[in-house]
Amino acid sequence: MENNTLDIIVCIKQVPMVSELPWNSKTGTLKRELAQGMMDPASRLALEAGLRLQRAGQSQDRRIRVTALTMGPPMAEEVLHQAVSLGADHGILLTDRKMAGADTNLTSFILGRYIRMFKPDTGLVLCGAQTSDSETAQVGPQLACELDFPAIGWASDIRLTQNALVVTRLVDDFMETLEMDLPGLVTIDLGAFVPRYAGLAGVAQAFASPKIDVVDADDLELDRNFNALEDSPTRILDVFSPATQKESRVLKGAAKTVVDQLFADYGKIISSAMGKDLKKK
Amino acid sequence: MDFNPCMKHQVVRKTVREFAENEIGPHAASLDREGRFPTEIIEKMGPLNYFGLQVPPSLGGAGLDTISYAIVIEELSRVCAALGLCVSVHNSVGLYPILRFGTDEQIARFVPDMAAGKHIGAFCLTEANAGSDAGGVETTAAKTEEGYTINGTKIFVTNGGVCDVVLVFAVDAGGKEQSRPNVFIVEKTCPGFSVGEIEDLCGMRANPVSSLFFEDCRIPETNLLGKPGQGLKIGLTALDTGRIGIAAQALGIAQAAFEAALSYAKERQQFNSPLTKFQTIQNYLADMATSIESSRMLLYRAAAAKDKGGDFGAQAAMAKLSCSATARTVTDLAVQIHGGYGYSREYDVERYFREAKVTQIYEGTSEVQKMVIARHLITRPS
Ligand SMILES: Cc1cc2nc3c(=O)[nH]c(=O)nc-3n(C[C@H](O)[C@H](O)[C@H](O)COP(=O)(O)OP(=O)(O)OC[C@H]3O[C@@H](n4cnc5c(N)ncnc54)[C@H](O)[C@@H]3O)c2cc1C
């Protein structure tokens, strides 16, 4: 971190809007080609975390720049405009046919390569803990490895001190507070914040003076034969919706007996849903 | 010619849809039932620039183009048409005339607070004896030493119950019989201004549409908008823009009704199959979708024509005529597809059905739109 300036990169994925997605019941897969894109919800919270640091920085006379970074098809540019509408200083789109089909390993490799080549002074990288479409939670930690950064996952709050970052995370039922030197990487958990809404002036401004750079495989000096789809070490063989078997049980008897039985049989599920162990006073 | 929405317009739509579905949607039915204007939602919308849609950023607005403006009203109305009405009227016939015809002093005095949503605007043309015929206005303005004194009653004023700044059409007091109307900017704080009862309407019940009374209402001389005698021109210009908003509102209602009908038809089973298996229902859905899409094209074309400059009045009238007719037929079919449930308050289509009708009445009835279109056809050089 150079004196009073901090460069933050927020990694944002465009994901299909699943609520509007037709589901092919024969193959059990989502018809992605019909999907509208949206900003992945956890990525949005990572952006929110970055924007809150940016605002806090203003009051402390600290210059904090937030760059939104995404890898995806050309239409993924939309999430960058949304990020700029929300307050990001600019956006970077990594797009190239050669990058298509990258698994989490190659995604992290490409994101990391961009940051090392073009943003070597990055002080903090923020990612969503996991994306709504693949839920691997792998890109954040792998990117930290690429950059050789320390990393903390599943943060629910972050705060800057003069030289470090204080991170709060929920582990089981406990809140944990950690301090991490920068540069570093943090992944933000769903539910960490209520993200802001974009103002319409922000949207108009984002398009009036576009702040998006497009970077391709040549810019990243990827090997001539690089092909993310073929080079990815992991492959998805099948995605299907497992047939669930719902079974109803009717508990009978006096209220106390029924409640006792309920907690005996389902206490674990209930307590994790409520956030505390209800059996213990 | 490219019929695909550009990325900006997609982002505008998604931005408004997200806000509307999260913040307004859960309350739309109860606001209608209670006839309550949601001040708490308006307060959230102000900082997000919903009340200064086409106001330049230097005055605190969003600086959007007209297609974006139409999309905003469409998306708000898809969720809550009464709020769509509030935002449309405020932006188009309340605020826009001040921006367009106001002096620098008037713009500086009124626009920033209106664009921030701190002051809500309204437009008062209609009177007991002046509806479609704007020439029938009987409200008078008398020139005094300090300014003007206004006397008269305006009816059916959208946002009337909550307005802070209103544009009032009035003729010269005691002047020549054929005095041409002027437009005055009246603030609710002006002495002699008061709000009548809120109308008990068929739809748009969350909007406090009311009468406004002007009893020796005194306003400063600097509150005359435009040049003397320019009132009709200001009114017609405002309504041309306003019609794009009302067309967008109608389209939003139609879209909501169509989505509700489609999803209901997929789920509802009769004769051992979903309604979507019946050809008659398929025809309804096809007609609804076709009508919506063709109206949408007319609307965006009118909006684009406004941005290009030049006369867009006939296109705006066509858009309003078409979108409001679409809203009527689509909401009617949506109720039909829902059967008895569609006639129950439990389902939103009943509200859409009540809301759609008025889009064929205000800001010029459908009959008046045809007069505007026909005048354009007949008088334009062949
Ligand atoms: C909810 C609501 C909100 C409103 N908000 C506002 C507002 O904010 N500001 C405002 O000023 N007004 C407002 N209005 C009033 C609205 O604009 C008028 O109701 C509308 O212009 C029609 O006028 P009218 O009701 O007097 O009908 P009339 O003019 O009496 O018309 C009655 C019928 O005769 C037809 N007709 C009239 N003249 C002709 C003709 N020459 N040829 C053929 N047919 C004709 C009309 O189309 C209509 O079908 C609002 C109305 C409603 C219901």
XYZ file of C-alpha atoms and ligand atoms in Angstrom:
716
model
C 0.000 0.000 0.000
C 1.615 3.193 -1.163
C 1.132 6.025 1.329
C -2.480 7.164 1.197
C -3.676 5.393 -1.915
C -5.279 1.984 -2.041
C -6.226 0.207 -5.244
C -9.012 -2.300 -4.790
C -9.994 -4.820 -7.432
C -13.421 -6.398 -7.138
C -13.883 -9.580 -9.160
C -17.426 -9.759 -10.474
C -19.064 -12.566 -12.389
C -22.070 -12.270 -14.643
C -24.402 -15.170 -13.910
C -27.687 -16.269 -15.469
C -30.835 -14.932 -13.832
C -32.003 -18.340 -12.685
C -35.488 -17.255 -11.669
C -36.197 -16.532 -15.322
C -34.433 -19.570 -16.718
C -36.256 -22.353 -18.409
C -35.159 -25.730 -17.142
C -34.824 -28.607 -19.544
C -36.415 -31.428 -17.623
C -35.163 -34.110 -20.054
C -31.476 -33.261 -19.679
C -31.834 -31.690 -16.232
C -29.816 -28.670 -17.307
C -30.500 -24.957 -17.404
C -31.098 -23.479 -20.822
C -28.338 -20.931 -20.340
C -28.546 -19.581 -23.847
C -31.970 -18.152 -23.017
C -30.722 -16.529 -19.846
C -30.681 -12.876 -19.013
C -27.445 -11.970 -17.297
C -27.183 -10.465 -13.846
C -24.451 -9.539 -11.420
C -23.709 -12.513 -9.195
C -25.205 -11.662 -5.764
C -22.050 -12.400 -3.747
C -19.925 -10.424 -6.230
C -22.335 -7.569 -5.693
C -21.649 -7.712 -1.973
C -17.898 -7.742 -2.639
C -18.430 -4.573 -4.661
C -20.507 -3.122 -1.843
C -17.664 -3.885 0.583
C -15.232 -2.091 -1.732
C -17.526 0.902 -2.146
C -17.934 1.209 1.620
C -14.150 1.285 2.031
C -14.015 3.879 -0.749
C -16.517 6.072 1.092
C -14.826 5.582 4.470
C -11.556 6.543 2.775
C -12.993 9.857 1.653
C -13.628 10.933 5.215
C -10.095 9.873 6.187
C -8.507 11.720 3.276
C -7.459 8.460 1.762
C -7.674 7.847 -1.971
C -9.315 4.497 -2.566
C -9.901 3.429 -6.146
C -12.298 0.611 -6.908
C -11.875 -1.306 -10.166
C -14.447 -3.890 -11.209
C -12.896 -6.852 -13.045
C -14.784 -9.518 -14.922
C -13.914 -12.314 -17.306
C -16.696 -13.404 -19.625
C -18.322 -13.057 -23.020
C -18.704 -9.548 -24.511
C -22.171 -9.222 -22.964
C -20.580 -9.428 -19.510
C -19.640 -5.793 -20.053
C -23.096 -5.083 -18.685
C -22.098 -5.965 -15.107
C -19.184 -3.553 -15.368
C -21.518 -0.723 -16.354
C -23.681 -1.700 -13.406
C -20.625 -1.623 -11.147
C -19.687 1.846 -12.410
C -23.317 2.967 -11.952
C -23.055 1.839 -8.352
C -19.841 3.777 -7.778
C -16.831 1.809 -9.066
C -14.180 4.048 -10.630
C -13.805 1.867 -13.686
C -14.240 -1.592 -15.140
C -12.084 -4.139 -16.949
C -13.534 -6.811 -19.219
C -11.316 -9.809 -19.974
C -12.837 -11.394 -23.018
C -11.609 -13.654 -25.764
C -12.837 -16.835 -27.391
C -9.693 -18.502 -26.063
C -10.816 -17.774 -22.496
C -14.256 -19.332 -22.975
C -14.930 -22.493 -21.010
C -12.309 -21.811 -18.340
C -12.783 -23.813 -15.142
C -12.099 -22.212 -11.763
C -8.393 -22.989 -12.054
C -7.902 -21.211 -15.370
C -10.291 -18.411 -14.394
C -8.074 -17.653 -11.403
C -4.997 -17.947 -13.608
C -6.342 -15.400 -16.124
C -7.602 -12.956 -13.475
C -4.274 -13.250 -11.656
C -2.297 -12.733 -14.838
C -4.219 -9.545 -15.578
C -3.653 -8.174 -12.082
C 0.068 -9.029 -12.114
C 0.612 -7.528 -15.569
C -1.571 -4.434 -15.418
C -2.355 -3.709 -11.766
C 0.770 -4.721 -9.851
C 0.073 -2.106 -7.171
C -3.257 -3.645 -6.169
C -3.611 -3.536 -2.397
C -6.794 -5.511 -1.953
C -8.726 -7.999 -4.051
C -12.350 -8.658 -3.148
C -14.377 -11.579 -4.482
C -17.790 -13.026 -3.712
C -17.396 -16.103 -1.536
C -19.119 -18.214 -4.183
C -21.167 -17.538 -7.279
C -24.837 -18.345 -7.570
C -24.370 -20.432 -10.714
C -21.521 -22.795 -9.774
C -21.070 -22.464 -6.010
C -17.483 -23.780 -5.992
C -16.000 -21.043 -3.754
C -12.686 -21.819 -5.468
C -11.862 -18.737 -7.529
C -11.106 -16.449 -4.570
C -8.607 -18.759 -2.804
C -6.994 -19.865 -6.094
C -6.565 -16.247 -7.152
C -4.840 -15.538 -3.831
C -2.406 -18.360 -4.688
C -1.814 -16.896 -8.160
C -1.003 -13.524 -6.613
C 0.788 -14.962 -3.615
C -1.529 -12.935 -1.368
C -2.796 -13.907 2.077
C -6.527 -14.595 1.974
C -9.548 -14.722 4.241
C -12.773 -16.354 3.137
C -16.454 -15.777 3.931
C -16.072 -12.321 5.469
C -19.153 -10.587 6.809
C -17.466 -7.226 7.371
C -14.178 -5.523 6.570
C -12.567 -2.369 7.898
C -9.310 -0.637 7.024
C -6.782 0.437 9.612
C -3.692 2.419 8.695
C -1.657 -0.602 7.622
C -3.944 -3.565 7.583
C -7.432 -4.889 7.077
C -9.660 -6.064 9.913
C -12.006 -8.805 8.810
C -15.005 -10.226 10.627
C -16.361 -13.629 9.701
C -18.961 -15.985 11.039
C -17.572 -19.426 11.863
C -20.202 -21.898 12.929
C -22.002 -19.824 15.514
C -19.081 -17.581 16.472
C -17.928 -14.259 15.118
C -14.216 -14.213 14.444
C -12.170 -11.046 14.003
C -8.915 -11.288 12.073
C -6.284 -8.830 10.982
C -4.502 -9.218 7.662
C -1.577 -7.352 6.126
C -2.092 -5.928 2.688
C -1.866 -6.701 -0.142
C -4.394 -9.429 0.440
C -7.580 -11.032 -0.774
C -10.925 -11.386 0.956
C -14.046 -13.216 -0.172
C -17.350 -11.773 0.986
C -20.158 -13.964 2.243
C -23.764 -13.675 1.121
C -25.831 -11.668 3.559
C -22.837 -9.596 4.673
C -24.423 -6.323 3.646
C -27.578 -4.933 2.162
C -26.245 -3.679 -1.166
C -27.164 -0.200 -2.331
C -29.432 0.474 -5.305
C -27.982 2.195 -8.323
C -29.224 5.733 -8.893
C -30.408 6.624 -12.374
C -27.918 9.477 -12.594
C -25.203 6.901 -11.955
C -26.508 4.726 -14.782
C -26.696 7.651 -17.220
C -23.219 8.782 -16.194
C -21.750 5.286 -16.571
C -22.799 5.282 -20.225
C -22.168 8.960 -20.948
C -18.444 8.581 -20.293
C -17.696 4.866 -20.436
C -14.939 3.755 -18.138
C -14.574 0.203 -19.386
C -11.363 -1.266 -20.842
C -11.463 -4.459 -22.852
C -8.520 -6.844 -22.605
C -7.995 -9.927 -24.811
C -5.719 -12.935 -24.902
C -3.024 -11.068 -26.853
C -2.987 -8.244 -24.320
C -2.423 -10.861 -21.634
C 0.298 -12.480 -23.781
C -1.348 -15.858 -23.448
C 0.240 -18.679 -25.397
C -0.800 -18.833 -29.060
C -2.345 -22.236 -28.475
C -4.054 -21.312 -25.219
C -7.552 -22.747 -25.155
C -9.316 -22.508 -21.826
C -11.945 -25.092 -22.657
C -9.380 -27.777 -23.546
C -6.698 -26.726 -21.078
C -8.939 -26.653 -18.009
C -7.911 -29.447 -15.658
C -11.478 -30.040 -14.447
C -14.510 -30.823 -16.549
C -18.200 -30.896 -15.687
C -19.473 -34.301 -16.755
C -23.067 -33.950 -15.731
C -25.453 -31.545 -14.069
C -28.783 -32.895 -13.016
C -31.507 -32.288 -10.536
C -31.585 -35.226 -8.125
C -35.028 -36.572 -7.458
C -35.791 -35.666 -3.867
C -38.032 -37.759 -1.737
C -40.205 -35.758 0.547
C -41.506 -37.625 3.498
C -44.045 -36.183 5.865
C -44.266 -37.200 9.491
C -47.027 -36.272 11.857
C -45.906 -35.977 15.471
C -48.696 -36.791 17.891
C -49.211 -36.338 21.600
C -49.029 -33.591 24.198
C -47.333 -30.363 23.138
C -44.342 -30.972 25.396
C -43.786 -34.495 24.108
C -44.082 -33.343 20.533
C -41.639 -30.448 21.005
C -39.150 -32.710 22.810
C -39.337 -35.224 20.015
C -38.992 -32.466 17.422
C -35.765 -31.259 18.986
C -34.473 -34.763 19.546
C -34.912 -35.650 15.882
C -34.362 -32.313 14.158
C -32.559 -30.188 16.764
C -29.465 -29.823 14.622
C -31.356 -28.473 11.635
C -33.487 -26.168 13.758
C -30.593 -24.760 15.767
C -28.479 -24.018 12.733
C -31.463 -22.263 11.169
C -31.981 -20.179 14.277
C -28.295 -19.445 14.843
C -28.041 -20.884 18.325
C -28.454 -24.105 20.175
C -31.969 -23.963 21.512
C -31.566 -26.948 23.759
C -29.008 -25.187 25.943
C -30.108 -22.258 28.025
C -32.502 -0.007 -37.956
C -31.757 -2.032 -34.842
C -34.691 -3.294 -32.818
C -32.573 -4.664 -29.997
C -32.365 -2.569 -26.859
C -28.881 -1.175 -26.299
C -26.922 -2.070 -23.185
C -27.759 1.242 -21.544
C -31.473 0.690 -21.868
C -31.097 -2.848 -20.551
C -29.242 -1.586 -17.515
C -31.854 1.135 -16.940
C -34.576 -1.529 -17.063
C -32.784 -3.899 -14.700
C -31.961 -1.084 -12.305
C -35.579 0.071 -12.055
C -36.995 -3.450 -12.019
C -34.812 -4.442 -9.104
C -35.824 -1.411 -7.068
C -39.496 -1.675 -7.994
C -39.790 -5.409 -7.295
C -37.967 -5.205 -3.958
C -39.172 -1.921 -2.548
C -42.588 -1.303 -4.122
C -43.921 -4.690 -5.245
C -44.576 -6.157 -1.797
C -46.770 -3.127 -0.942
C -48.534 -2.425 -4.244
C -51.734 -4.350 -3.461
C -52.144 -2.964 0.046
C -51.431 0.613 -1.078
C -54.247 0.210 -3.573
C -56.576 -1.317 -1.013
C -55.845 1.350 1.598
C -55.675 4.195 -0.914
C -52.409 5.240 0.702
C -49.658 7.311 -0.903
C -46.338 5.739 0.193
C -44.234 8.700 1.354
C -41.646 6.280 2.721
C -41.043 4.812 -0.753
C -40.943 8.274 -2.347
C -38.192 9.198 0.112
C -36.125 6.262 -1.118
C -36.733 7.157 -4.761
C -35.642 10.787 -4.443
C -31.918 10.137 -3.963
C -32.041 7.588 -6.800
C -33.103 10.390 -9.209
C -36.612 9.140 -10.035
C -37.959 12.682 -9.731
C -35.474 14.296 -12.087
C -35.369 11.705 -14.843
C -34.559 14.084 -17.694
C -33.200 16.952 -15.631
C -29.520 17.658 -16.343
C -27.102 16.356 -13.694
C -25.972 19.936 -13.012
C -29.443 20.541 -11.525
C -29.449 17.274 -9.623
C -31.219 15.099 -12.182
C -30.394 11.847 -13.948
C -30.035 13.330 -17.429
C -31.676 10.343 -19.117
C -32.812 10.180 -22.743
C -36.520 9.769 -23.481
C -36.414 6.017 -24.231
C -34.870 5.514 -20.795
C -37.567 7.752 -19.343
C -40.242 5.569 -20.942
C -38.560 2.413 -19.635
C -38.481 3.825 -16.095
C -42.219 4.612 -16.132
C -42.992 1.250 -17.764
C -41.070 -0.689 -15.115
C -42.516 1.270 -12.183
C -46.041 0.830 -13.564
C -45.491 -2.878 -14.131
C -45.260 -3.120 -10.351
C -47.404 -0.187 -9.147
C -49.184 1.947 -11.721
C -50.261 4.569 -9.164
C -46.606 5.319 -8.397
C -45.784 5.204 -12.109
C -48.468 7.864 -12.537
C -46.981 10.012 -9.786
C -43.501 9.850 -11.321
C -44.739 10.349 -14.881
C -46.890 13.396 -14.097
C -44.246 14.954 -11.859
C -41.501 14.580 -14.479
C -43.388 15.294 -17.669
C -46.199 17.789 -17.113
C -45.041 19.083 -13.713
C -41.312 19.610 -14.100
C -40.522 19.547 -17.812
C -42.447 22.750 -18.721
C -40.428 24.685 -16.108
C -37.187 23.356 -17.584
C -38.326 24.094 -21.110
C -40.101 27.443 -20.736
C -38.829 28.723 -17.372
C -36.466 31.633 -16.857
C -33.035 30.918 -15.376
C -34.333 32.243 -12.093
C -37.381 29.935 -12.166
C -35.242 26.944 -13.072
C -32.812 27.663 -10.246
C -35.684 28.228 -7.796
C -37.863 25.219 -8.556
C -35.995 22.500 -10.410
C -33.357 21.258 -7.916
C -35.868 20.501 -5.139
C -38.279 18.924 -7.612
C -35.522 16.818 -9.179
C -34.519 15.612 -5.721
C -38.093 14.510 -4.998
C -38.324 16.962 -2.098
C -41.049 18.868 -3.932
C -43.708 16.974 -5.863
C -45.127 18.558 -8.991
C -48.646 18.611 -10.460
C -50.435 19.973 -13.511
C -53.864 21.615 -13.357
C -55.756 22.071 -16.552
C -59.032 20.207 -16.001
C -62.015 22.005 -14.486
C -65.696 21.186 -14.097
C -66.424 22.718 -17.492
C -63.066 22.203 -19.164
C -61.943 18.667 -19.931
C -61.060 17.696 -23.460
C -61.665 21.308 -24.426
C -58.823 23.217 -22.794
C -60.365 26.407 -24.161
C -63.106 26.133 -21.551
C -60.850 27.081 -18.639
C -62.654 29.478 -16.261
C -60.012 29.896 -13.566
C -58.838 33.510 -13.661
C -55.627 35.346 -12.939
C -55.798 39.078 -12.154
C -52.684 41.196 -12.462
C -52.025 43.158 -9.289
C -49.191 45.386 -8.161
C -47.415 42.532 -6.387
C -48.087 39.844 -8.959
C -51.206 37.813 -9.755
C -54.306 36.747 -7.874
C -55.766 33.435 -8.987
C -59.369 32.319 -8.483
C -60.928 29.040 -9.487
C -61.189 25.301 -8.847
C -59.219 22.590 -10.598
C -60.374 18.992 -10.505
C -58.782 15.568 -11.003
C -55.287 16.765 -10.154
C -52.873 13.836 -10.061
C -50.547 14.134 -7.021
C -52.964 16.850 -5.826
C -52.963 15.724 -2.204
C -49.182 15.766 -1.907
C -48.067 18.393 -4.394
C -45.700 21.213 -3.512
C -45.495 22.966 -6.875
C -48.374 23.093 -9.368
C -48.730 24.491 -12.862
C -52.093 26.243 -13.145
C -53.865 27.218 -16.353
C -55.857 30.436 -16.009
C -57.323 33.152 -18.227
C -57.189 36.903 -17.639
C -59.674 38.107 -15.044
C -62.201 40.491 -16.505
C -60.215 40.444 -19.676
C -61.395 39.915 -23.204
C -63.756 37.032 -23.648
C -61.294 35.067 -25.741
C -58.339 35.697 -23.456
C -55.651 33.097 -24.068
C -54.701 31.092 -21.021
C -51.450 31.512 -19.154
C -49.615 29.025 -16.978
C -48.653 30.010 -13.446
C -46.340 28.272 -11.025
C -48.131 28.044 -7.685
C -46.485 26.766 -4.536
C -48.562 25.118 -1.851
C -47.347 27.783 0.559
C -49.004 30.566 -1.476
C -51.843 32.191 0.495
C -55.253 31.170 -0.825
C -54.199 27.715 -2.027
C -55.914 24.644 -0.597
C -56.421 20.961 -1.351
C -59.882 19.434 -1.723
C -60.975 15.897 -0.958
C -59.095 12.981 -2.435
C -61.104 11.405 -5.277
C -62.586 7.968 -4.660
C -61.292 6.391 -7.863
C -61.773 3.055 -9.595
C -58.014 2.532 -9.884
C -54.757 4.415 -9.214
C -56.013 4.551 -5.655
C -52.567 5.045 -4.135
C -52.295 8.345 -5.956
C -53.957 11.231 -4.101
C -55.836 12.663 -7.090
C -57.804 15.658 -5.787
C -59.370 19.032 -6.468
C -57.330 22.152 -5.783
C -58.860 25.461 -4.720
C -57.465 28.875 -5.518
C -59.252 31.549 -3.521
C -57.645 34.943 -4.027
C -54.459 32.955 -4.239
C -51.566 35.415 -4.460
C -48.402 34.612 -6.339
C -45.433 36.783 -7.275
C -45.136 38.216 -10.764
C -42.090 36.058 -11.384
C -44.289 32.943 -11.268
C -45.766 33.422 -14.725
C -44.342 30.614 -16.854
C -43.321 31.548 -20.390
C -44.512 34.645 -22.206
C -48.017 36.090 -21.726
C -50.512 34.187 -23.879
C -48.166 31.194 -24.279
C -50.230 28.939 -22.018
C -51.772 26.782 -24.690
C -48.423 26.138 -26.328
C -46.895 25.195 -22.973
C -49.843 22.930 -22.240
C -49.697 21.140 -25.569
C -45.909 20.705 -25.364
C -46.258 19.325 -21.840
C -48.981 16.914 -22.929
C -46.973 15.649 -25.911
C -44.250 14.637 -23.469
C -46.740 13.472 -20.885
C -48.364 11.122 -23.377
C -45.105 9.222 -23.733
C -45.210 8.718 -19.975
C -48.853 7.613 -19.922
C -48.246 5.286 -22.878
C -45.341 3.775 -20.928
C -47.560 3.460 -17.875
C -50.220 1.642 -19.891
C -47.602 -0.658 -21.364
C -46.239 -1.485 -17.909
C -49.746 -2.422 -16.701
C -50.255 -4.590 -19.806
C -46.898 -6.294 -19.301
C -47.707 -7.106 -15.675
C -51.116 -8.510 -16.630
C -49.600 -10.606 -19.400
C -46.930 -12.088 -17.130
C -49.537 -12.910 -14.483
C -51.827 -14.522 -17.061
C -49.045 -16.580 -18.625
C -47.830 -17.966 -15.363
C -51.375 -18.694 -14.167
C -52.233 -20.427 -17.449
C -49.204 -22.676 -17.072
C -50.194 -23.729 -13.582
C -53.966 -23.900 -13.585
C -55.239 -27.356 -14.489
C -58.680 -28.037 -15.972
C -59.784 -31.115 -17.908
C -56.544 -32.729 -16.682
C -54.256 -30.311 -18.449
C -52.850 -26.845 -17.938
C -54.797 -23.980 -19.507
C -51.901 -23.430 -21.908
C -52.892 -26.650 -23.697
C -56.185 -25.112 -24.859
C -56.011 -23.423 -28.215
C -58.336 -20.596 -27.215
C -56.063 -19.691 -24.318
C -53.030 -19.937 -26.613
C -54.733 -17.502 -28.970
C -55.390 -15.109 -26.102
C -51.744 -15.237 -25.063
C -50.544 -14.752 -28.636
C -52.846 -11.769 -29.120
C -51.760 -10.225 -25.839
C -48.059 -10.590 -26.617
C -48.447 -9.257 -30.159
C -50.412 -6.280 -28.980
C -47.837 -5.483 -26.284
C -44.899 -5.772 -28.664
C -46.454 -3.574 -31.344
C -47.435 -0.924 -28.804
C -43.927 -1.026 -27.364
C -42.431 -0.317 -30.802
C -44.670 2.734 -31.222
C -43.751 3.966 -27.778
C -39.990 3.695 -28.214
C -40.240 5.229 -31.678
C -42.087 8.248 -30.281
C -39.518 8.544 -27.494
C -36.632 8.351 -29.968
C -38.334 10.980 -32.142
C -38.520 13.339 -29.187
C -34.779 12.955 -28.573
C -34.052 13.666 -32.220
C -35.891 16.983 -31.899
C -38.680 18.156 -34.154
C -42.358 17.344 -33.968
C -43.172 14.092 -32.235
C -46.742 14.965 -31.207
C -48.519 12.619 -33.603
C -46.171 9.758 -32.765
C -46.726 10.322 -29.057
C -50.485 10.346 -29.655
C -50.277 7.084 -31.631
C -48.204 5.520 -28.869
C -50.683 6.597 -26.196
C -53.687 5.495 -28.234
C -52.133 2.108 -28.917
C -50.604 1.401 -25.503
C -53.767 2.345 -23.624
C -55.921 0.152 -25.884
C -53.435 -2.671 -25.363
C -53.639 -2.177 -21.615
C -57.420 -2.468 -21.761
C -57.603 -5.605 -23.878
C -54.665 -7.333 -22.216
C -55.928 -6.754 -18.676
C -59.385 -7.881 -19.772
C -57.986 -11.134 -21.178
C -55.776 -11.575 -18.123
C -58.872 -11.511 -15.903
C -60.601 -13.889 -18.314
C -57.708 -16.355 -18.176
C -57.861 -16.261 -14.375
C -61.595 -17.054 -14.416
C -63.336 -16.305 -11.115
C -60.039 -15.807 -9.321
C -59.297 -12.941 -11.687
C -62.321 -11.117 -10.325
C -61.080 -11.508 -6.763
C -58.886 -9.011 -4.917
C -56.640 -11.909 -4.057
C -55.073 -11.708 -7.514
C -53.280 -8.669 -8.923
C -54.998 -8.864 -12.322
C -58.146 -7.378 -10.813
C -56.120 -4.258 -9.915
C -54.487 -4.106 -13.349
C -57.952 -4.325 -14.910
C -59.157 -1.317 -12.891
C -55.975 0.632 -13.539
C -55.854 0.153 -17.292
C -59.057 2.046 -18.104
C -57.921 5.486 -17.065
C -54.938 5.419 -19.424
C -57.546 5.896 -22.180
C -58.886 8.988 -20.424
C -56.252 11.236 -18.875
C -53.753 13.424 -20.695
C -56.188 13.387 -23.606
C -58.866 10.752 -24.137
C -58.452 8.222 -26.955
C -60.901 10.296 -28.968
C -58.670 13.330 -28.504
C -55.570 11.328 -29.515
C -57.346 10.468 -32.771
C -58.079 14.146 -33.314
C -54.367 14.931 -32.813
C -53.300 12.158 -35.190
C -55.895 13.087 -37.813
C -54.945 16.768 -37.675
C -51.357 15.757 -38.327
C -52.356 13.543 -41.260
C -54.581 16.154 -42.834
C -52.364 19.187 -42.422
C -48.949 17.740 -43.205
C -47.604 18.418 -46.696
C -48.322 15.453 -48.953
C -57.274 9.640 -12.321
C -57.303 10.905 -13.107
C -56.225 11.768 -13.035
C -56.229 12.967 -13.742
N -55.169 13.822 -13.617
C -55.241 15.053 -14.190
C -54.231 16.025 -13.940
O -53.246 15.765 -13.254
N -54.369 17.253 -14.479
C -55.433 17.584 -15.253
O -55.495 18.711 -15.701
N -56.403 16.675 -15.519
C -56.339 15.424 -14.996
N -57.340 14.502 -15.234
C -58.467 14.891 -16.065
C -58.447 14.256 -17.439
O -57.380 14.730 -18.187
C -59.807 14.515 -18.085
O -60.731 13.745 -17.399
C -59.807 14.194 -19.557
O -59.024 15.103 -20.270
C -61.220 14.205 -20.137
O -61.950 15.326 -19.774
P -63.416 15.171 -19.161
O -63.317 14.221 -18.056
O -63.933 16.511 -18.848
O -64.258 14.518 -20.296
P -64.999 15.254 -21.508
O -64.074 16.199 -22.156
O -66.296 15.771 -21.044
O -65.242 14.051 -22.490
C -66.332 13.120 -22.355
C -66.294 12.190 -23.556
O -66.520 12.929 -24.748
C -65.473 12.758 -25.644
N -65.255 13.991 -26.370
C -65.085 15.236 -25.890
N -64.874 16.093 -26.879
C -64.926 15.390 -28.021
C -64.792 15.713 -29.411
N -64.551 16.955 -29.800
N -64.904 14.730 -30.306
C -65.114 13.463 -29.922
N -65.258 13.105 -28.644
C -65.157 14.056 -27.702
C -64.285 12.381 -24.791
O -63.284 11.714 -25.521
C -64.945 11.515 -23.766
O -65.135 10.234 -24.284
C -57.328 13.289 -14.565
C -58.408 12.396 -14.648
C -58.418 11.238 -13.930
C -59.591 10.325 -14.022
